[in-house]
PDB file of C-alpha atoms in Angstrom:
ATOM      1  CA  UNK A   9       0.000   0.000   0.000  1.00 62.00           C
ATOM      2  CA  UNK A  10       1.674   3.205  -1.072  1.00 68.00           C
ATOM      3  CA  UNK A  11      -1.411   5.913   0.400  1.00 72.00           C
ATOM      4  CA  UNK A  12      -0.913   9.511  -0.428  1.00 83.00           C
ATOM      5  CA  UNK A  13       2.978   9.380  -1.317  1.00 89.00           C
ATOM      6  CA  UNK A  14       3.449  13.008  -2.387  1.00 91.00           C
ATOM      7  CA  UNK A  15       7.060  14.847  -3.498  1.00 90.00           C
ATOM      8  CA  UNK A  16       7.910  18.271  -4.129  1.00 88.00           C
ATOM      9  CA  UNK A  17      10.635  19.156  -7.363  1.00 90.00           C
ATOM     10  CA  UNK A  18      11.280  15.707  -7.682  1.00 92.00           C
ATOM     11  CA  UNK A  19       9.228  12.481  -9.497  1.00 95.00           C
ATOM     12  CA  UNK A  20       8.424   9.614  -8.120  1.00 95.00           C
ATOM     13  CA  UNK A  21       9.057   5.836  -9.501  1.00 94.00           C
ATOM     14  CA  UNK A  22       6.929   2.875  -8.202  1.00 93.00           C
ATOM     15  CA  UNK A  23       7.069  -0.324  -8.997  1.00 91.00           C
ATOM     16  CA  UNK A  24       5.524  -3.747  -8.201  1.00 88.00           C
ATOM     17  CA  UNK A  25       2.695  -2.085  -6.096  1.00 86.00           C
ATOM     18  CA  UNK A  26       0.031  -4.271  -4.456  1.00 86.00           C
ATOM     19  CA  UNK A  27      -3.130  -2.327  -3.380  1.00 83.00           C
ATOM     20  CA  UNK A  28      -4.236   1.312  -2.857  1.00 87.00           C
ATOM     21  CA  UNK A  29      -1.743   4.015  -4.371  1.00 90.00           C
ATOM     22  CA  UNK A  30      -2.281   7.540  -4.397  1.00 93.00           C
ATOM     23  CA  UNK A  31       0.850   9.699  -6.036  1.00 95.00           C
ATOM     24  CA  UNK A  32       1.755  13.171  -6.228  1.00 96.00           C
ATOM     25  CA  UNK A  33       4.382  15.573  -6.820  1.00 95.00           C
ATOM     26  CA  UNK A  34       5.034  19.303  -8.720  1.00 93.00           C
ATOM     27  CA  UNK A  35       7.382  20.001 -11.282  1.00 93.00           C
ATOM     28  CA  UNK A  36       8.565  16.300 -11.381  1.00 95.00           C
ATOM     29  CA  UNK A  37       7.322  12.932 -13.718  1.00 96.00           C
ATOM     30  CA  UNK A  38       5.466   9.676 -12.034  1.00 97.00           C
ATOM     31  CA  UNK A  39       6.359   6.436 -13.232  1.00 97.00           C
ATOM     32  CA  UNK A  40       4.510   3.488 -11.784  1.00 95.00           C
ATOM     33  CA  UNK A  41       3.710   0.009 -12.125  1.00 94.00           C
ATOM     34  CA  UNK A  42       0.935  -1.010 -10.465  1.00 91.00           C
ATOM     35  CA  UNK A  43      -0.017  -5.060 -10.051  1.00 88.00           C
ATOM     36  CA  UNK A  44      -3.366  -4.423  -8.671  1.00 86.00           C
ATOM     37  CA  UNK A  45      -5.673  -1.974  -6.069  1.00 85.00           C
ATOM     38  CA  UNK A  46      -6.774   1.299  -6.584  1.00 89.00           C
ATOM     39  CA  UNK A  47      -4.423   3.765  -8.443  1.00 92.00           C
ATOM     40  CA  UNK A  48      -4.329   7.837  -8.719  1.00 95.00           C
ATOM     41  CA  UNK A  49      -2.018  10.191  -9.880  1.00 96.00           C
ATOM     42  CA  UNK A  50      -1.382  14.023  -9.987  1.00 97.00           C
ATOM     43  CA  UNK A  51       2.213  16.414 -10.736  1.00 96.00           C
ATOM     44  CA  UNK A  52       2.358  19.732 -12.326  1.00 93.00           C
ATOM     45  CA  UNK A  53       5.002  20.056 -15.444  1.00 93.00           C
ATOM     46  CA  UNK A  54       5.723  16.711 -15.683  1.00 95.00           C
ATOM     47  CA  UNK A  55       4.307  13.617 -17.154  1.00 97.00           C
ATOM     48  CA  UNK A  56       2.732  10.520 -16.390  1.00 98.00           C
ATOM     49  CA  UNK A  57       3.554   6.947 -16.812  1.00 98.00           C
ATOM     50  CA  UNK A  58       1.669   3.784 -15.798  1.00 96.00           C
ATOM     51  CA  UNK A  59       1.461   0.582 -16.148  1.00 95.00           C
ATOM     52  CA  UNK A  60      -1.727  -1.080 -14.237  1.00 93.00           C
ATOM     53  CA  UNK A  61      -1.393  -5.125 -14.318  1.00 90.00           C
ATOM     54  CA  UNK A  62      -5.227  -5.669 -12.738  1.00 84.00           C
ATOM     55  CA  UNK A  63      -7.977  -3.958 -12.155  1.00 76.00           C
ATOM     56  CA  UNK A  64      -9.367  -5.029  -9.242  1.00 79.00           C
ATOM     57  CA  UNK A  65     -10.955  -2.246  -7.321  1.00 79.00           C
ATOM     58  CA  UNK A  66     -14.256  -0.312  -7.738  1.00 85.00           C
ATOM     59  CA  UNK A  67     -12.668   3.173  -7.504  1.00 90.00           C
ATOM     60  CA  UNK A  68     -11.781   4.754 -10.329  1.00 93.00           C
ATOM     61  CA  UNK A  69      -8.364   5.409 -12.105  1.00 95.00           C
ATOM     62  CA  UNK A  70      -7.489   8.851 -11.674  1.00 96.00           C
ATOM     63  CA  UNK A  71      -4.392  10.922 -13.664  1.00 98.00           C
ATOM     64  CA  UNK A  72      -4.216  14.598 -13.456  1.00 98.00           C
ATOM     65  CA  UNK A  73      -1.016  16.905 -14.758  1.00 96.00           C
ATOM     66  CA  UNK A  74      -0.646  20.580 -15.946  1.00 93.00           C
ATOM     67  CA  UNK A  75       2.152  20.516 -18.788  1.00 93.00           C
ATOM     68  CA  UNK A  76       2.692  16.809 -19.168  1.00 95.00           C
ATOM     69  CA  UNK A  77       1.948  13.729 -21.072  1.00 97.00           C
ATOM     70  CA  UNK A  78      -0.221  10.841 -19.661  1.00 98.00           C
ATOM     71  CA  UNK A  79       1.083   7.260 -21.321  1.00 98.00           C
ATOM     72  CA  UNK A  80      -1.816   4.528 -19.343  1.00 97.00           C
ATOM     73  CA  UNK A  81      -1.603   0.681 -20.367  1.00 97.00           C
ATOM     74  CA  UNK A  82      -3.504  -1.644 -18.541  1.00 94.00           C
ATOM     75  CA  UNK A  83      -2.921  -5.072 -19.160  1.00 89.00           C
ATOM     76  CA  UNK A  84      -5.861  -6.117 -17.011  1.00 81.00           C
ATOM     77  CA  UNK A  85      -9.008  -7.984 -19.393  1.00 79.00           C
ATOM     78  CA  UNK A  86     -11.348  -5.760 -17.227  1.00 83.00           C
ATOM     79  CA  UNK A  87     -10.895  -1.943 -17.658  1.00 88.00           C
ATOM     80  CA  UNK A  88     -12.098  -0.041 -14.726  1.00 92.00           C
ATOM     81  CA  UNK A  89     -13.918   3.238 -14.821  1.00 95.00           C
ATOM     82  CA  UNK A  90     -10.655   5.738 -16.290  1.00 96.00           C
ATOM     83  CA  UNK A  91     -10.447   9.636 -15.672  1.00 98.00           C
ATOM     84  CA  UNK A  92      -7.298  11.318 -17.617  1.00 98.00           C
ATOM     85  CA  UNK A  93      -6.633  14.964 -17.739  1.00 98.00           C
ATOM     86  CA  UNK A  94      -3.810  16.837 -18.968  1.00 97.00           C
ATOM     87  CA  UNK A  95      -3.074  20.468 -20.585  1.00 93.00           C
ATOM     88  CA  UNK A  96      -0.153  21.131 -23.087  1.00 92.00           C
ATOM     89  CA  UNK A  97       0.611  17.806 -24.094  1.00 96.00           C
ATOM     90  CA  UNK A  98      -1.350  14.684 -25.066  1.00 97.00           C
ATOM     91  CA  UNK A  99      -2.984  11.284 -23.601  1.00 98.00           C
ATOM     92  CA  UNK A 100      -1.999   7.762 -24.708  1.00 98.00           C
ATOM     93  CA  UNK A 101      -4.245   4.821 -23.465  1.00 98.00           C
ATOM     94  CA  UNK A 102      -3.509   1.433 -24.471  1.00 97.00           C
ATOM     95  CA  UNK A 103      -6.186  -0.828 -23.629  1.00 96.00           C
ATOM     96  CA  UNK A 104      -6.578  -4.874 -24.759  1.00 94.00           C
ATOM     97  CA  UNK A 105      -8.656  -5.610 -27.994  1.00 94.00           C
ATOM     98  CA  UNK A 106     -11.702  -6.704 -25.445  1.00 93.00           C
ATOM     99  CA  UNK A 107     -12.012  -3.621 -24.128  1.00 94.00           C
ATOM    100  CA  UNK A 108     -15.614  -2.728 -23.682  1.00 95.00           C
ATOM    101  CA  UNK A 109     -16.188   1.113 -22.622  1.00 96.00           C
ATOM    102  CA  UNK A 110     -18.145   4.255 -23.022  1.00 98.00           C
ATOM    103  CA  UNK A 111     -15.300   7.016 -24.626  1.00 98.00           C
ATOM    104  CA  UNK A 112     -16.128  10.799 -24.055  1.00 98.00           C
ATOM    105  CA  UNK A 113     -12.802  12.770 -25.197  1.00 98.00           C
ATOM    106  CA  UNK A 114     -12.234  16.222 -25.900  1.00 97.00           C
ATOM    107  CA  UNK A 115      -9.306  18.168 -26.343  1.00 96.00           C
ATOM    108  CA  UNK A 116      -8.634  21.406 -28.201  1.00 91.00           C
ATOM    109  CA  UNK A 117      -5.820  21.843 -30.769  1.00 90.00           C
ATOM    110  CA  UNK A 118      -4.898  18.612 -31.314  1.00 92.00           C
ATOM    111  CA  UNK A 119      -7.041  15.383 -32.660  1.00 93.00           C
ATOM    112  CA  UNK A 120      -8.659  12.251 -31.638  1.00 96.00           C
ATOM    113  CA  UNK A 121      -7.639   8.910 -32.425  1.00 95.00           C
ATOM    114  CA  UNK A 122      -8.615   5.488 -31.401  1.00 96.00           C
ATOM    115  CA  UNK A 123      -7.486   1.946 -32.958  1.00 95.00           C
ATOM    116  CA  UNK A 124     -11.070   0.726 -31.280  1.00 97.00           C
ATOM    117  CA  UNK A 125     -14.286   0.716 -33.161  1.00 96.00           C
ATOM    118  CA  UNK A 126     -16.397   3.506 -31.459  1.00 96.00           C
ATOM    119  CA  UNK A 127     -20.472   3.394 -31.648  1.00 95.00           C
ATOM    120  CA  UNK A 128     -20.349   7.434 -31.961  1.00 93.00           C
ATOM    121  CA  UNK A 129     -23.365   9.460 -30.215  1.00 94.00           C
ATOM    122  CA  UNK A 130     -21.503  12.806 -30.731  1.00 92.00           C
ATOM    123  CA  UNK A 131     -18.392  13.838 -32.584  1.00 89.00           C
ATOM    124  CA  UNK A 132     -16.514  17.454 -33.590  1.00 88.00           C
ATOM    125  CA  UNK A 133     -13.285  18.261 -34.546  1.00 84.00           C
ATOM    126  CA  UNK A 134     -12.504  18.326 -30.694  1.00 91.00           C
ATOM    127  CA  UNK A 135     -14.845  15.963 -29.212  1.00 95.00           C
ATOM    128  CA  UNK A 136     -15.872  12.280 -29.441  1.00 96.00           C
ATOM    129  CA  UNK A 137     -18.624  10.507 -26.898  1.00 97.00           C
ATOM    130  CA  UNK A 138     -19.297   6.969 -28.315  1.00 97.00           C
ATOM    131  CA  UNK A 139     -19.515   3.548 -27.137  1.00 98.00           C
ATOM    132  CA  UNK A 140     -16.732   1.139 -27.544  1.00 97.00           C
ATOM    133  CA  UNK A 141     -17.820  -2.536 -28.079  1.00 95.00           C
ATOM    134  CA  UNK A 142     -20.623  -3.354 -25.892  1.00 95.00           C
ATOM    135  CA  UNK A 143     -19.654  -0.247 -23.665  1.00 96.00           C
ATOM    136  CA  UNK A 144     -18.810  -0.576 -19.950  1.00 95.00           C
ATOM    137  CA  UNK A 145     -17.055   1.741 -17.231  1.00 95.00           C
ATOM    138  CA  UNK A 146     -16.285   5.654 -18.599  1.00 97.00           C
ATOM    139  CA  UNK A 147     -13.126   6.236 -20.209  1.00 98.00           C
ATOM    140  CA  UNK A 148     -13.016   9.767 -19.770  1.00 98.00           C
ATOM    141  CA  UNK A 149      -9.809  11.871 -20.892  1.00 98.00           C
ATOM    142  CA  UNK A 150      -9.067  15.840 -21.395  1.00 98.00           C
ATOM    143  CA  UNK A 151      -6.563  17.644 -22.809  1.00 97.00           C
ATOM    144  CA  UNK A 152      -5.852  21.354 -24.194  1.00 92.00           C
ATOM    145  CA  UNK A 153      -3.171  21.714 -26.915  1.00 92.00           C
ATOM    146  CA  UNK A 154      -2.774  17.977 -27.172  1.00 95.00           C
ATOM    147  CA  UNK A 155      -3.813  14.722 -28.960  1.00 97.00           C
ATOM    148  CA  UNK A 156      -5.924  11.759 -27.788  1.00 97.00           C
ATOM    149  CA  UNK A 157      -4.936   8.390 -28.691  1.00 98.00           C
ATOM    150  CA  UNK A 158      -7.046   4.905 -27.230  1.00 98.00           C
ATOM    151  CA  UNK A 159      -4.814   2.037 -28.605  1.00 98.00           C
ATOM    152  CA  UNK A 160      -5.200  -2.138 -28.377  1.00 96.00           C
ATOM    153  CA  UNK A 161      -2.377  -3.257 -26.622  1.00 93.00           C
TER     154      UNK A 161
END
């Protein structure tokens, strides 16, 4: 259990982490590998990178960063309820080709991509809300001056 481990000017690097983590720093980068538990994440200019090996709790994943890029792959077959938000840079979730979810993106100045079919309810330039196969927990990711990308591992 790794609750509320927090760092100021400097990242933090997890790995091998069993049950609830909670992250944060400023003006540093979080790497983590998580096996299983809850998992949440927050810096200011830096990015994020995690790897989550199960999904096994009911919260939700949670990534937040000002001025830095969020990489997520979960190698889990059941994707838990995802909530991604960055500005300045771009998101990257790699999910496996089972992956049932409902998708709401939006970013501004930059595009949307996703290797999944999506069953589209609404769509802009900037904005996608769709279902991807037979939909499931929200995938839901932000960014400003950045892409979106939702890959199959």
């Amino acid at each position: 259990n790794l609750r509320d481990v927090s760092s100021s000017n400097g990242a933090i690097r997890v790995s091998g982490v069993e049950g609830a983590a909670k992250l944060s720093t400023s003006n540093g980068a979080i790497r983590a590998d998580v096996t299983g538990g809850s998992f949440s994440a927050a810096t200011s200019n830096g990015s994020i990178e995690a790897n989550l090996r199960r999904a096994d709790s009911r919260e939700p994943v949670v990534l937040d960063t000002s001025n830095g890029r969020i990489s997520l792959r979960l190698d889990a077959e059941t994707v838990p309820e995802i909530r991604a938000d960055t500005s300045n840079s771009s998101i990257e979730l790699h999910l496996p080709a089972s992956t049932g979810a409902r998708l709401e993106a939006s970013t501004s100045n930059g595009g949307i991509f996703s290797d999944f079919d999506v069953t589209t309810r609404s769509m802009s330039k900037d904005r996608l809300n769709g279902t991807i196969g037979a939909g499931g927990p929200l995938l839901k990711l932000g960014t400003s001056n950045g892409a979106i990308r939702v890959l199959r591992n």
